[in-house]
Short mmCIF file of C-alpha atoms and ligand atoms in Angstrom, two decimals:
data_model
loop_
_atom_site.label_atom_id
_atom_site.label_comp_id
_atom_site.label_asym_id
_atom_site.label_seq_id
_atom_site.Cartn_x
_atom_site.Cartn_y
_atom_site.Cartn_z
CA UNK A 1 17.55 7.99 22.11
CA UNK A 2 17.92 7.47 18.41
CA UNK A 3 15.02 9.76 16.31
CA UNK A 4 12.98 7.81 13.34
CA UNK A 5 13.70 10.16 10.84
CA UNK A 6 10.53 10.26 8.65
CA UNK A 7 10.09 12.17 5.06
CA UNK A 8 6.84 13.40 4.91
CA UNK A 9 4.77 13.61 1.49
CA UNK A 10 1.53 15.01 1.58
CA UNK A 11 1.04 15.67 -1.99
CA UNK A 12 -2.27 16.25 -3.44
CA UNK A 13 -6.07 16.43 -2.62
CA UNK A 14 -6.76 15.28 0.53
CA UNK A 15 -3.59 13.40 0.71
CA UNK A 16 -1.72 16.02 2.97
CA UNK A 17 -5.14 16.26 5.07
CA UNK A 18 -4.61 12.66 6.41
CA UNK A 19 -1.12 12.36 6.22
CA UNK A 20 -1.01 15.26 8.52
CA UNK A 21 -3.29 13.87 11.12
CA UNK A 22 -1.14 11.03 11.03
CA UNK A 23 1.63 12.27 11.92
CA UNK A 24 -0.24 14.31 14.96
CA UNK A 25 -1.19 10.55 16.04
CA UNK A 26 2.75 9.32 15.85
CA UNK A 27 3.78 12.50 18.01
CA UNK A 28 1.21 11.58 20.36
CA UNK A 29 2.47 7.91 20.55
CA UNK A 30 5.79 9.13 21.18
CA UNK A 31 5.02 11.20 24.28
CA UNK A 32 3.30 8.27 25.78
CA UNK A 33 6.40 5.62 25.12
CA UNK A 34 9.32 5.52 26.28
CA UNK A 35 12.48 5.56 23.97
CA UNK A 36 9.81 6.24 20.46
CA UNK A 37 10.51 9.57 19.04
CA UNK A 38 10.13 11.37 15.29
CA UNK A 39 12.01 13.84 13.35
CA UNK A 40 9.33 14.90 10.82
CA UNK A 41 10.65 16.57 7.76
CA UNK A 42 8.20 17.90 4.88
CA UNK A 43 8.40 18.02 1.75
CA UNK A 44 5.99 20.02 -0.25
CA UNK A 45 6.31 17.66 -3.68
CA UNK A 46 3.30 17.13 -5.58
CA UNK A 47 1.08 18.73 -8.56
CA UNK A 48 1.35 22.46 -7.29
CA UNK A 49 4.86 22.01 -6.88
CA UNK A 50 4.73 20.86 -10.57
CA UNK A 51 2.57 24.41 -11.60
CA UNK A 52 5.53 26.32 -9.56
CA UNK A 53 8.75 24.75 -10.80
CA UNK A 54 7.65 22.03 -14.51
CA UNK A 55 8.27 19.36 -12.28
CA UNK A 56 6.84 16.83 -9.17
CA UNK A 57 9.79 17.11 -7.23
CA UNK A 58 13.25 18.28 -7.90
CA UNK A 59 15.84 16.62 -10.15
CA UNK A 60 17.80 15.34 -6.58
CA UNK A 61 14.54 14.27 -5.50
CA UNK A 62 15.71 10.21 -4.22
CA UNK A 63 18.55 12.35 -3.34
CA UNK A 64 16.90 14.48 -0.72
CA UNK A 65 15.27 11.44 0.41
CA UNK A 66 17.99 8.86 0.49
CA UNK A 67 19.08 9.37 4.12
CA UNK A 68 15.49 9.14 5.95
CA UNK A 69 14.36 5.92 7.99
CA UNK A 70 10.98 5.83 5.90
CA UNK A 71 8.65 7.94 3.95
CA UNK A 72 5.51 8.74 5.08
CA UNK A 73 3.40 9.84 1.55
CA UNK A 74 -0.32 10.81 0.94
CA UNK A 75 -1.11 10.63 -2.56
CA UNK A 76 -0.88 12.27 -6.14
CA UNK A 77 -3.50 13.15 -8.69
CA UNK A 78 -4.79 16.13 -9.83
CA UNK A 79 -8.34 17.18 -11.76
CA UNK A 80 -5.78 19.21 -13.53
CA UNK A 81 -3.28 17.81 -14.65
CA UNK A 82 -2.92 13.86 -16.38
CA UNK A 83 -3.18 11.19 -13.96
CA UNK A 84 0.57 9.46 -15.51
CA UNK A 85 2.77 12.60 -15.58
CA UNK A 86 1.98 12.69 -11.55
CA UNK A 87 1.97 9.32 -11.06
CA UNK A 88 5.24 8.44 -12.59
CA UNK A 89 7.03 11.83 -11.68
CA UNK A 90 6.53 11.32 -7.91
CA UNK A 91 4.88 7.96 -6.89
CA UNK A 92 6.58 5.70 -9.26
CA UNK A 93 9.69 7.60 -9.43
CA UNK A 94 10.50 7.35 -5.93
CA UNK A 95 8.99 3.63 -5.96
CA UNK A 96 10.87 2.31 -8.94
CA UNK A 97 13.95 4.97 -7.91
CA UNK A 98 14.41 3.09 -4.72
CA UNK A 99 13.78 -0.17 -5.86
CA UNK A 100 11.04 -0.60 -3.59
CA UNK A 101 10.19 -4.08 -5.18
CA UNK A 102 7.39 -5.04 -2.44
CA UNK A 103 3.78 -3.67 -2.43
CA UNK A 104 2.47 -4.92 0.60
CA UNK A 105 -1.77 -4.65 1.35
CA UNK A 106 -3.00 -5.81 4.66
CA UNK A 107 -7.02 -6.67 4.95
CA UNK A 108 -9.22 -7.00 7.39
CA UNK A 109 -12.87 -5.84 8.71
CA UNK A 110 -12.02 -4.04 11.67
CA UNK A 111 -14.49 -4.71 14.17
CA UNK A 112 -17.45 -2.66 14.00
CA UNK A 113 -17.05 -1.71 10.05
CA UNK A 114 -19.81 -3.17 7.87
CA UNK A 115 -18.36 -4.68 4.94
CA UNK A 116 -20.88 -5.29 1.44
CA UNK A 117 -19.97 -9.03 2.39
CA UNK A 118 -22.35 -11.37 5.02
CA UNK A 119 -20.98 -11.01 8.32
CA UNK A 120 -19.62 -14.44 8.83
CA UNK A 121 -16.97 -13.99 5.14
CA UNK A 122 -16.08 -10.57 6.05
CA UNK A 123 -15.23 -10.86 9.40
CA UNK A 124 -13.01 -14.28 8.01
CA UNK A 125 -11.01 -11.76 5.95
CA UNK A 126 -7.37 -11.67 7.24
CA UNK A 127 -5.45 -11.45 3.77
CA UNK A 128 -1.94 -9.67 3.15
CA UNK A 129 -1.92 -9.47 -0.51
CA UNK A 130 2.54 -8.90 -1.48
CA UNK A 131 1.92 -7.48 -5.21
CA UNK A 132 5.40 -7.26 -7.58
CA UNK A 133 6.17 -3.74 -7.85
CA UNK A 134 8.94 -3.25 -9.94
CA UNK A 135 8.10 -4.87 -13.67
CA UNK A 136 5.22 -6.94 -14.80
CA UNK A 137 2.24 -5.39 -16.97
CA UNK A 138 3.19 -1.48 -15.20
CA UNK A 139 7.22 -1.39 -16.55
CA UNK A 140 6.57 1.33 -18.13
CA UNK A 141 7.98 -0.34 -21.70
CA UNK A 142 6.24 -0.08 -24.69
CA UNK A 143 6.11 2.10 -27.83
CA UNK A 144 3.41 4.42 -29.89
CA UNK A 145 3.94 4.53 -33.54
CA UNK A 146 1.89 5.66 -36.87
CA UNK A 147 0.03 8.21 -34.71
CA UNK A 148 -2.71 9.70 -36.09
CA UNK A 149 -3.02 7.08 -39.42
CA UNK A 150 -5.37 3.90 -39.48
CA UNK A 151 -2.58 1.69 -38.37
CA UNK A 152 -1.80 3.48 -35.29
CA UNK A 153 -0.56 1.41 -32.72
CA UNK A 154 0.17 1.24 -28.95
CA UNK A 155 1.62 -1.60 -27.11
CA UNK A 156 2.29 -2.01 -23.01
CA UNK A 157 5.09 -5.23 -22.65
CA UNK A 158 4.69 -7.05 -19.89
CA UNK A 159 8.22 -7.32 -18.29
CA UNK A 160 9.02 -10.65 -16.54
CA UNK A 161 12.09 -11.51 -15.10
CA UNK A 162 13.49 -14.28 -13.18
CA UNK A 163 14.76 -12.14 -10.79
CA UNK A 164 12.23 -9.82 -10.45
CA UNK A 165 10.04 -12.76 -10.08
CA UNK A 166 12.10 -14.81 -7.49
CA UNK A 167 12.38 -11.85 -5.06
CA UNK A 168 9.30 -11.10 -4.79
CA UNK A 169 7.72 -14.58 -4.60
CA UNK A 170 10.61 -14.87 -1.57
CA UNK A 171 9.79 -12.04 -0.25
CA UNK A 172 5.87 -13.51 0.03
CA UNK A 173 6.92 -16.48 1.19
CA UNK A 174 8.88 -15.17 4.08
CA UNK A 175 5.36 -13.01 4.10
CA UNK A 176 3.32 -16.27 4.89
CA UNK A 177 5.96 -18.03 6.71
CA UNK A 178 5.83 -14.69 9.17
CA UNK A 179 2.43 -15.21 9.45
CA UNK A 180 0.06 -17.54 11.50
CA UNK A 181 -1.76 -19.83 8.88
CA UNK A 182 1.41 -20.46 6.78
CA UNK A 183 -0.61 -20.49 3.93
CA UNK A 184 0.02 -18.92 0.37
CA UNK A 185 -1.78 -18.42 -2.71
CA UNK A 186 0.18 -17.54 -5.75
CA UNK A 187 -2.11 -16.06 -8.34
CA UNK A 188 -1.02 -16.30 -12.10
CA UNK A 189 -3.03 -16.29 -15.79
CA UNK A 190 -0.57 -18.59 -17.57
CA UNK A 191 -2.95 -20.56 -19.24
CA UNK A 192 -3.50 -18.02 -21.33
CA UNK A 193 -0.41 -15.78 -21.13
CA UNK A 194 1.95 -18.22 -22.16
CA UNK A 195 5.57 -16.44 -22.00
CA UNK A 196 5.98 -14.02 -18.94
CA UNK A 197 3.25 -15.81 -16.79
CA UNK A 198 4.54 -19.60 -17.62
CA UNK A 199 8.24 -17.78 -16.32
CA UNK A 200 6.24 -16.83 -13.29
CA UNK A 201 4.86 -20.03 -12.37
CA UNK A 202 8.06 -21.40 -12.73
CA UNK A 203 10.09 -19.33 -10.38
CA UNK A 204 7.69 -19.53 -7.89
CA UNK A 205 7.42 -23.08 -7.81
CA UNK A 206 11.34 -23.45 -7.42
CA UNK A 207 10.82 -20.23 -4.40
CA UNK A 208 8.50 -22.54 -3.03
CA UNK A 209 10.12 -25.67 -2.77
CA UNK A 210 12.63 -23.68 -0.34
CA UNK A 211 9.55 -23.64 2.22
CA UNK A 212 8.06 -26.45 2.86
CA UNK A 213 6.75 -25.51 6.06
CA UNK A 214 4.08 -23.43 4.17
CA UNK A 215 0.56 -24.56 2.29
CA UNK A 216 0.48 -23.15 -1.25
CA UNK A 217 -2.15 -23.17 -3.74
CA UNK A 218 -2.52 -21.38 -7.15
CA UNK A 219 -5.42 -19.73 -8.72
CA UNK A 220 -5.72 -18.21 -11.95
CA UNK A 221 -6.74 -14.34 -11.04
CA UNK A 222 -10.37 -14.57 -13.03
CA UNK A 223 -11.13 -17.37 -10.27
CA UNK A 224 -9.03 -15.56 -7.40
CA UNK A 225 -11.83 -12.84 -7.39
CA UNK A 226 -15.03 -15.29 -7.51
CA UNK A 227 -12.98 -17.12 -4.29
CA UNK A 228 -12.20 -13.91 -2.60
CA UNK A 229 -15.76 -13.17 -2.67
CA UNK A 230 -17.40 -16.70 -2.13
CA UNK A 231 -14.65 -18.35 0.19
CA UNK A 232 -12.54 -15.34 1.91
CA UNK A 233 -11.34 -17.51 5.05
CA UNK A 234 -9.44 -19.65 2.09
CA UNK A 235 -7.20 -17.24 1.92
CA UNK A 236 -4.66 -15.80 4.01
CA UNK A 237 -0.98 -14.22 2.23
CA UNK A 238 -1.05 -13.74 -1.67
CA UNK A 239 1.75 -13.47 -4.35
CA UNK A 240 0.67 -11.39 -7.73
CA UNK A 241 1.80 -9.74 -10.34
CA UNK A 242 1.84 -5.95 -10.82
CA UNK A 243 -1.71 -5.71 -12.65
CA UNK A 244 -3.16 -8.63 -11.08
CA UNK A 245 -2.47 -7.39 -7.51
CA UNK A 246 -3.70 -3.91 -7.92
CA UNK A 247 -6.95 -5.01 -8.87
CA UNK A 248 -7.09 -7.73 -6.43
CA UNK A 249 -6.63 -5.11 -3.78
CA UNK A 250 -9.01 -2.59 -4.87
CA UNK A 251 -11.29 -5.87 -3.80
CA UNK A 252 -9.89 -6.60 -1.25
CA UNK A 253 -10.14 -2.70 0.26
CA UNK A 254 -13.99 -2.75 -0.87
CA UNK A 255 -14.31 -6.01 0.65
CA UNK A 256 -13.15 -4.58 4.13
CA UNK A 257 -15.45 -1.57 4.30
CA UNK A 258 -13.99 1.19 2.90
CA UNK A 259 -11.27 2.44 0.12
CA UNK A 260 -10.55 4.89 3.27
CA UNK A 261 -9.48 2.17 5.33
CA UNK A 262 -6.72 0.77 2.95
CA UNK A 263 -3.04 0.76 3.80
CA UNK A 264 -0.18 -0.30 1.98
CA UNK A 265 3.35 -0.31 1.85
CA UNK A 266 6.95 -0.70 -1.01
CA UNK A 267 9.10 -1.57 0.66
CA UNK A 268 12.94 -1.80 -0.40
CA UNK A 269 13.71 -5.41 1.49
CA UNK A 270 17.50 -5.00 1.33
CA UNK A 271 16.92 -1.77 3.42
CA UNK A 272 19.55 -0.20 1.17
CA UNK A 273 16.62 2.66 0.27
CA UNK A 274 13.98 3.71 2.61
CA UNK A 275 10.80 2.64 1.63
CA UNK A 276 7.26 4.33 1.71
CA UNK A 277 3.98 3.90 3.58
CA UNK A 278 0.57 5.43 2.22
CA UNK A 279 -2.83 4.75 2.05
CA UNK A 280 -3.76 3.03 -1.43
CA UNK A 281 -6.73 5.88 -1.84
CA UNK A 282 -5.96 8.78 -4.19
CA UNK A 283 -5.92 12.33 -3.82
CA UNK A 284 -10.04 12.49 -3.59
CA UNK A 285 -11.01 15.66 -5.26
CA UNK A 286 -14.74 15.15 -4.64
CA UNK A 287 -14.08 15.64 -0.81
CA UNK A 288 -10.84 17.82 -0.70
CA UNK A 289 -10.80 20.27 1.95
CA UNK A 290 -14.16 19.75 2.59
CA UNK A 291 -12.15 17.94 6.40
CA UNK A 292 -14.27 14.71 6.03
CA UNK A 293 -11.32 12.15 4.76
CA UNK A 294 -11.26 9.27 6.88
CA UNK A 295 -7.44 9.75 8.41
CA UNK A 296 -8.12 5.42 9.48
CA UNK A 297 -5.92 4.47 6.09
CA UNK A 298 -3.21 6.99 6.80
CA UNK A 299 -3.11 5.22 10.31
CA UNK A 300 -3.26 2.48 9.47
CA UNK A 301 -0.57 2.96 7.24
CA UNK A 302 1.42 4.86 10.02
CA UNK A 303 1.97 1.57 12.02
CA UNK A 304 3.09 -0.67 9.34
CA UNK A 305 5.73 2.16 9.24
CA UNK A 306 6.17 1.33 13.36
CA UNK A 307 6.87 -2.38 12.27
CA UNK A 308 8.80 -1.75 9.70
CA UNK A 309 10.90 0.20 11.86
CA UNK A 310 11.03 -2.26 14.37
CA UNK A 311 8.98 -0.90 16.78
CA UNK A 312 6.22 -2.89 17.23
CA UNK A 313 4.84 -2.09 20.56
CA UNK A 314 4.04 0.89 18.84
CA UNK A 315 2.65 0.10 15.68
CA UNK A 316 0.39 -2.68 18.15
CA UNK A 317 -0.94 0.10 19.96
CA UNK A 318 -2.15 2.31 17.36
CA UNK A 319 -3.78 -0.11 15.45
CA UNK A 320 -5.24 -1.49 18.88
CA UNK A 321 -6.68 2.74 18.87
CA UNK A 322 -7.69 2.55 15.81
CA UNK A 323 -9.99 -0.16 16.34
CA UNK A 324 -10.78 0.46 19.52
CA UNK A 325 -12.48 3.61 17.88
CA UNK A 326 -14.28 1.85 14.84
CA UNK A 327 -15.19 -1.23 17.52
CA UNK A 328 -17.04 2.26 19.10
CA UNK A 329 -18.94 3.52 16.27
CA UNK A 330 -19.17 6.72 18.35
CA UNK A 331 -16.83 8.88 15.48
CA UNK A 332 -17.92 7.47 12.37
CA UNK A 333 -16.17 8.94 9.13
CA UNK A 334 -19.25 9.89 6.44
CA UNK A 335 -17.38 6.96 3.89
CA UNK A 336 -17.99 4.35 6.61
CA UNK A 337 -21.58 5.73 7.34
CA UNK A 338 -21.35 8.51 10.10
CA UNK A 339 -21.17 12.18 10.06
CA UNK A 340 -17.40 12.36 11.80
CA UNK A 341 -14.57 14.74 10.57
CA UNK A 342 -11.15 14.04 9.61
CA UNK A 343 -10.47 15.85 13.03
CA UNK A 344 -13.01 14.24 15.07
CA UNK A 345 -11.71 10.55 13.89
CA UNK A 346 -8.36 12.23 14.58
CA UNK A 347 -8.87 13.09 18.85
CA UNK A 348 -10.80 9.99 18.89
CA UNK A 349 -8.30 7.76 18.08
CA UNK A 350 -5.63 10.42 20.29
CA UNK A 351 -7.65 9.66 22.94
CA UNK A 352 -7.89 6.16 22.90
CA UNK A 353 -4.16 6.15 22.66
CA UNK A 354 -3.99 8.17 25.36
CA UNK A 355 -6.64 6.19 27.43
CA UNK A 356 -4.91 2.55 26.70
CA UNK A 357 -1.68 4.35 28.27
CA UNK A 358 -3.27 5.49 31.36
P1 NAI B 1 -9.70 8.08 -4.97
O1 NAI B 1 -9.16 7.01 -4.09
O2 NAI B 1 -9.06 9.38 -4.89
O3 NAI B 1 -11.27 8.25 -4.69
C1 NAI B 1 -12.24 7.28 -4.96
C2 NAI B 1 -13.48 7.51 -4.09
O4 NAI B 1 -13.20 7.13 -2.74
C3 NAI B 1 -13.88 8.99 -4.04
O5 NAI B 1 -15.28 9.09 -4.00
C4 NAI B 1 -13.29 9.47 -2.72
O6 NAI B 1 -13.98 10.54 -2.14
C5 NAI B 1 -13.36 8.21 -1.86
N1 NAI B 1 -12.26 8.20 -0.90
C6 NAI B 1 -10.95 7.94 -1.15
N2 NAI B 1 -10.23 8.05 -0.03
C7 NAI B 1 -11.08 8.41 0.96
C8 NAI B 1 -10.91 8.67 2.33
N3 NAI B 1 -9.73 8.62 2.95
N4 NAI B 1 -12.01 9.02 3.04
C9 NAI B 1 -13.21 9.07 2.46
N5 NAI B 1 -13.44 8.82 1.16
C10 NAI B 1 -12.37 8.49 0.41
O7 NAI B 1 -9.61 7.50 -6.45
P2 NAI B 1 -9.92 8.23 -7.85
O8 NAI B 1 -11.09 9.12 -7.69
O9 NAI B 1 -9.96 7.15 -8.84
O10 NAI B 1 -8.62 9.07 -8.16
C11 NAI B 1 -8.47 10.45 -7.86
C12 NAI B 1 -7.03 10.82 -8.16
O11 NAI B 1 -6.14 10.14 -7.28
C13 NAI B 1 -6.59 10.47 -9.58
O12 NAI B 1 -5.80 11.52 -10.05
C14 NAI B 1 -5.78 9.21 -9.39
O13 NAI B 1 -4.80 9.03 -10.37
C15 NAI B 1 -5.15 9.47 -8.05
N6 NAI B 1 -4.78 8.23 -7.33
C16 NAI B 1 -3.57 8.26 -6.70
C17 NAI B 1 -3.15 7.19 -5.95
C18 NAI B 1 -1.87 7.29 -5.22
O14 NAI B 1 -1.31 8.36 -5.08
N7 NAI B 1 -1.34 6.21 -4.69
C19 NAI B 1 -3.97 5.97 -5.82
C20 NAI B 1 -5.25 6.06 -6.49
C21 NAI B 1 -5.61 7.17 -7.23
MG1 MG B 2 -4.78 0.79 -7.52
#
């Protein structure tokens, strides 16, 4: 029986906190199935590694982690130290290192979490939002000059490319097409971002016309939130840019209950790197070690890792546990309302693997 061989990230805050109980969840839903097993290996990359040794992780960093199945990562961030020298020397340098082009955000209210929204639009959220990942508004290009003097200046450029553009609005097609609805929304600002957005808009449309088994509409992002809000069951998979879709999410997570429910994943689509699972909160100094993170995120996350591996059974049962704990509301993390502990959410969702498998 072939091993999943899994790098394992913790990182900072309470991002090794849930990423651990995670992976106490996957080794319990191997000993319950048949032909599923894990080969765990951490690494202990993050901001204190960066106090030990000047850096994040190690110059052969995307070396060490070249040969693994997946990564498995919690987050980075640190009161300490500035929030872009440990995003870009871990997150983004494994991200943009392994090309892992795809940002993919499931939502949904799972059933028993109280969203802000009435209950009939939250429970009609069923979005996957596929945000670009490689270029856009976050390529890291830009300049500083005259620092210091009246004139100082500082400029981000928004990189668009037709490449980088076509992949990823195939990749969200294939997203929707996968999907039952068949419906996509492309979000854009080109009316008044007339260069890189109107190149956007472009490519997609030519994507596009290679599907025409799917519905597609277009919204400028300024209207996407108002309809996200107003007219959820509209929507159903969504193409954005960099920028656009990490904002977009944030709503979207807030929208479904909790910022610790959120799950993402990059993923490298030509498989040629491995790509990464997390939870899209940070490291949460306010609540670190304190054992009340909700671990749902990290699971969450955990089974889009099972599908991505192919091994859906798996990643079908866990996130049947996972609601069939929050359907419950016996173990209720303090974000979503209750008193529970990272531990307690932990066994509770154990057990209901357990139980289904009985
Ligand atoms: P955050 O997501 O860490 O926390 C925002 C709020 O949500 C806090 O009140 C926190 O306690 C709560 N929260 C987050 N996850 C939770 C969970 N699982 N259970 C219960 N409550 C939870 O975002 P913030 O405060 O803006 O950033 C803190 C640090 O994390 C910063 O250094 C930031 O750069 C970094 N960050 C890293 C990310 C990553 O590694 N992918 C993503 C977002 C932020
Ligand atoms: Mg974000």
């Amino acid at each position: 029986m072939a091993k999943h061989r899994i790098a394992v990230i913790g990182g900072d805050g309470i991002g090794p906190e849930v990423i651990e109980a995670g992976c106490r969840v996957l080794e319990v839903l191997a000993e319950t199935q048949k032909d599923l097993a894990f080969d765990f290996t951490r690494f202990d990359w993050g901001s204190d590694y960066y106090r030990r040794n000047g850096v994040m992780m190690p110059k052969d960093g995307l070396a060490q982690l070249e040969g693994f199945d997946a990564i498995y990562f919690g987050a980075v961030g640190d009161p300490n130290l500035p929030d872009d020298l440990t995003l870009w020397g871990l997150r983004l340098a494994i991200c943009q290192g392994f090309d892992q082009f795809a940002n993919v955000r499931p939502s949904k209210l799972l059933p028993g979490v109280v969203g802000p929204l009435r209950p009939e639009l939250g429970q009609a959220i069923d979005w996957v939002i596929v945000r670009e990942n490689s270029e856009g508004e976050y390529a890291g290009v830009g300049g500083r000059a005259h620092r210091g003097l009246p004139i100082e200046v500082g400029m981000d450029v928004a990189v668009f490319t037709r490449a980088g553009v076509e992949r990823i609005a195939r990749y969200a097609c294939e997203t929707a097409r996968s999907r039952p609805r068949k419906k996509l929304t492309v979000v854009t600002k080109s009316n008044a971002q007339r260069h890189g957005m109107v190149l956007w808009d472009e490519v997609c449309r030519e994507v596009i016309r290679d599907y025409s088994d799917l519905t597609v509409d277009w919204m400028l992002v300024d209207a996407m939130t108002q309809r996200m809000v107003a007219k959820p069951g509209t929507i159903d998979t969504v193409v954005a840019t960099n920028l656009h879709a990490d904002i977009l999410t944030d709503l979207a997570a807030a929208l479904s209950g909790s910022l610790g429910l959120g799950a993402t994943a990059n993923v490298d689509p030509s498989r040629k790197h491995p790509s990464m699972f997390e939870p899209i909160h940070g490291s949460a100094f306010d609540i670190t070690g304190k054992g009340v993170a909700n671990p749902l995120a990290s699971f969450w996350t955990a089974s889009m890792l099972l599908e991505h591996l192919g091994e859906a059974k798996a990643a079908q049962r866990l996130m049947a546990a996972i609601e069939t704990v929050t359907a419950r509301r016996e173990v209720v993390p303090p974000d979503l309302g209750g008193k529970a502990t990272t531990v307690q959410v932990t066994d509770a969702v154990i057990a209901a693997v357990r139980g289904a498998n009985a």
